XYZ file of C-alpha atoms in Angstrom:
269
model
C 103.074 86.410 65.314
C 104.056 87.719 68.727
C 101.588 90.178 70.203
C 103.650 90.975 73.312
C 100.644 89.646 75.287
C 98.498 92.701 74.390
C 96.203 91.886 71.487
C 95.312 95.447 70.555
C 97.042 98.448 69.033
C 96.140 101.647 70.891
C 97.981 104.943 70.617
C 99.097 107.121 73.526
C 95.800 109.027 73.503
C 93.702 105.868 73.651
C 92.632 105.728 70.005
C 93.107 102.660 67.768
C 96.286 102.757 65.696
C 95.416 103.254 62.020
C 98.146 102.107 59.659
C 96.307 103.826 56.798
C 97.008 107.209 58.386
C 100.643 106.487 59.239
C 103.318 108.675 57.609
C 105.591 105.623 57.437
C 103.383 103.506 55.189
C 106.367 102.382 53.120
C 107.927 100.751 56.184
C 105.012 98.367 56.548
C 105.449 97.186 52.968
C 109.183 96.699 53.580
C 108.654 94.771 56.799
C 110.316 97.487 58.889
C 107.261 97.915 61.099
C 104.418 95.570 61.987
C 101.095 95.994 63.796
C 101.151 94.572 67.349
C 104.926 94.130 67.007
C 106.855 97.270 66.073
C 105.079 100.619 65.860
C 106.092 104.128 66.884
C 102.470 105.146 67.399
C 101.505 102.219 69.622
C 101.478 103.252 73.294
C 103.086 99.960 74.337
C 106.729 100.680 75.151
C 108.182 97.424 73.829
C 106.659 98.039 70.408
C 108.011 101.577 70.313
C 111.453 100.324 71.312
C 111.346 97.668 68.628
C 110.349 100.238 66.004
C 113.478 102.261 66.709
C 115.594 99.114 66.779
C 114.393 98.427 63.265
C 114.539 102.061 62.151
C 117.207 103.908 64.173
C 117.620 106.669 61.593
C 114.072 107.835 62.290
C 114.694 108.315 66.009
C 115.849 111.920 65.559
C 112.391 112.819 64.269
C 110.714 111.791 67.526
C 112.830 113.416 70.236
C 110.123 116.035 70.762
C 107.109 113.736 70.474
C 104.364 114.523 73.042
C 104.354 110.935 74.390
C 107.255 110.475 76.834
C 107.740 106.780 75.973
C 108.408 107.729 72.367
C 110.952 110.366 73.415
C 112.629 107.944 75.820
C 113.057 105.162 73.271
C 114.033 107.612 70.549
C 116.818 108.809 72.852
C 118.108 105.254 72.961
C 118.628 105.222 69.189
C 119.196 108.829 68.087
C 122.582 110.337 67.311
C 124.390 111.120 70.532
C 124.990 114.800 69.697
C 121.209 115.351 69.822
C 120.845 114.057 73.361
C 122.100 116.880 75.645
C 118.916 118.861 75.013
C 116.909 115.996 76.530
C 118.554 116.461 79.921
C 115.946 119.186 80.477
C 113.013 116.988 79.472
C 110.080 117.158 81.936
C 110.022 113.333 82.225
C 112.695 111.597 84.301
C 112.575 108.503 82.060
C 113.585 110.613 79.079
C 116.309 112.452 80.990
C 117.919 109.223 82.108
C 117.539 107.564 78.706
C 119.615 110.397 77.275
C 122.064 110.601 80.165
C 122.970 106.921 80.132
C 124.413 107.308 76.618
C 126.233 110.585 77.194
C 129.752 110.985 78.620
C 129.888 111.151 82.408
C 130.500 114.907 82.431
C 126.856 115.385 81.428
C 125.741 113.547 84.547
C 127.033 116.380 86.719
C 123.992 118.383 85.671
C 121.720 115.648 87.025
C 123.134 115.543 90.537
C 120.254 117.833 91.535
C 117.624 116.197 89.364
C 114.131 116.528 90.882
C 113.505 112.776 90.650
C 115.181 110.458 93.172
C 115.556 107.551 90.720
C 117.635 109.704 88.403
C 119.839 110.872 91.276
C 120.273 107.288 92.483
C 121.463 106.210 89.047
C 123.740 109.215 88.826
C 125.240 108.397 92.225
C 125.943 104.844 91.059
C 127.668 105.965 87.882
C 129.614 109.131 88.659
C 133.262 108.987 89.645
C 133.497 109.042 93.452
C 135.349 112.358 93.348
C 132.265 113.979 91.779
C 129.868 112.758 94.476
C 130.778 115.244 97.195
C 127.887 117.661 96.405
C 125.471 114.745 96.890
C 126.326 113.948 100.511
C 123.459 116.204 101.603
C 120.919 114.903 99.099
C 117.363 115.081 100.413
C 116.793 111.355 99.774
C 118.378 108.972 102.263
C 118.966 106.216 99.681
C 120.908 108.573 97.429
C 123.099 109.444 100.414
C 123.496 105.744 101.167
C 124.815 105.115 97.658
C 127.156 108.085 98.044
C 128.404 106.719 101.382
C 129.234 103.409 99.695
C 131.263 105.033 96.950
C 133.084 108.168 98.098
C 136.556 108.041 99.566
C 136.635 106.715 103.166
C 138.538 109.856 104.161
C 135.537 111.993 103.165
C 133.028 110.007 105.197
C 133.713 112.174 108.241
C 131.341 114.609 106.533
C 128.527 112.052 106.880
C 129.028 110.901 110.469
C 126.024 112.895 111.668
C 123.653 111.946 108.843
C 120.017 111.867 109.958
C 119.420 108.363 108.600
C 120.603 105.299 110.549
C 121.186 103.186 107.423
C 123.457 105.859 105.992
C 125.477 106.031 109.208
C 125.789 102.239 109.212
C 127.451 102.399 105.794
C 129.706 105.168 107.090
C 130.724 102.983 110.036
C 131.530 100.124 107.673
C 133.837 102.209 105.477
C 135.119 105.267 107.315
C 138.885 105.658 107.698
C 140.171 103.872 110.846
C 141.424 107.089 112.431
C 137.866 108.467 112.493
C 136.090 105.254 113.448
C 136.126 105.898 117.200
C 133.695 108.792 116.717
C 131.064 106.340 115.485
C 131.160 104.318 118.707
C 129.151 107.064 120.439
C 126.363 107.041 117.852
C 122.860 107.117 119.389
C 121.879 103.992 117.434
C 123.125 100.618 118.625
C 123.394 99.099 115.155
C 125.738 101.875 114.080
C 127.867 101.427 117.202
C 128.036 97.692 116.542
C 129.228 98.252 112.967
C 131.940 100.534 114.329
C 132.916 98.133 117.130
C 133.511 95.319 114.641
C 136.174 97.374 112.865
C 137.651 99.146 115.859
C 141.218 98.379 116.868
C 141.210 95.877 119.726
C 143.217 98.266 121.898
C 140.305 100.737 121.836
C 137.552 98.230 122.636
C 137.759 98.517 126.460
C 136.208 101.987 126.162
C 133.015 100.247 125.000
C 132.719 97.801 127.882
C 129.788 99.746 129.353
C 127.850 100.068 126.093
C 124.111 99.422 126.645
C 123.902 97.088 123.638
C 124.909 93.457 124.172
C 126.316 93.157 120.623
C 128.868 95.868 121.280
C 129.859 94.291 124.607
C 130.132 90.908 122.881
C 132.633 92.425 120.458
C 134.629 93.649 123.456
C 134.471 90.211 125.116
C 135.569 88.542 121.899
C 138.502 90.736 120.860
C 139.738 92.962 123.671
C 142.842 92.018 125.656
C 142.221 89.478 128.434
C 143.228 91.993 131.058
C 140.413 94.296 129.929
C 137.426 91.939 129.874
C 137.208 90.729 133.485
C 134.308 93.097 134.195
C 132.286 91.190 131.610
C 132.313 88.052 133.764
C 129.257 89.495 135.472
C 127.583 90.829 132.334
C 123.793 90.537 132.254
C 123.834 88.933 128.823
C 124.685 85.205 128.847
C 126.533 85.220 125.513
C 128.700 88.163 126.548
C 129.340 86.620 129.948
C 130.132 83.133 128.597
C 132.425 84.553 125.921
C 134.433 86.402 128.579
C 134.533 83.262 130.762
C 135.715 81.128 127.852
C 138.512 83.506 126.917
C 139.644 83.811 130.535
C 139.631 80.033 130.985
C 136.891 80.066 133.601
C 134.873 77.243 132.013
C 135.044 73.423 132.245
C 136.728 73.517 128.849
C 140.060 75.265 129.601
C 140.494 76.363 126.007
C 136.971 77.749 125.879
C 136.838 76.679 122.246
C 133.474 74.909 122.386
C 131.822 77.840 124.159
C 133.232 80.345 121.679
C 132.139 78.242 118.706
C 128.645 77.839 120.138
C 128.326 81.541 120.917
C 129.561 82.483 117.479
C 126.680 80.533 115.921
C 124.180 81.995 118.417
C 125.314 85.562 117.791
C 124.256 85.437 114.137
C 120.813 84.127 115.092
C 120.269 86.904 117.610
C 121.536 89.695 115.382
């Protein structure tokens, strides 16, 4: 007999489970519950879950149980029309257990849920068009998920986000016509993300960027007539890339230098 690695049956208040006091005594005789395996009064979540798997029709009776694990697993099995009331449950586990089974329109209510994990899950599941109110969420990771999913045209609303990792996602996805604004970001990693997507014709404006990765992008993709200043760049990879493209190396094609620098760039980044 599996014991789920816990060889005791304790209820949610810390008392031993007593099958003799259980209101579902008939289930034990029918094999529809089992000590240490499937029990609604055991505090171990897997046993509660298994009880409702074996007895889904009883789930409706436990949606208001004082132990949150019981309510959460009951929500997994109960009739769906009973679940909207659980969106106001004090426990986030219960709220999400109900929400994951309800139509997406019910998730709109949880966009302002007090618990970040619920809002993260909501942001992953909602249609992108419904994420706009979440672009100012107080948790940076929620905003990061939103930045990955909303329309690129709406990302202009997140250009000035306080969190660097959010702005990096914005730079990776924002519509091309707004990308130039990200090249003046105070953080070098954000500017580099923007530089990698920027139209080559606009790269010369970044030739004086203080970060070598941004200047490398200029040396690698800008027109030859615009990269001569980089021949004296302080960074050897930037300088050698410009030299290779302008043919000012022993290898006229510059191919070997460019290939070598391309492998070095990933190591340094």
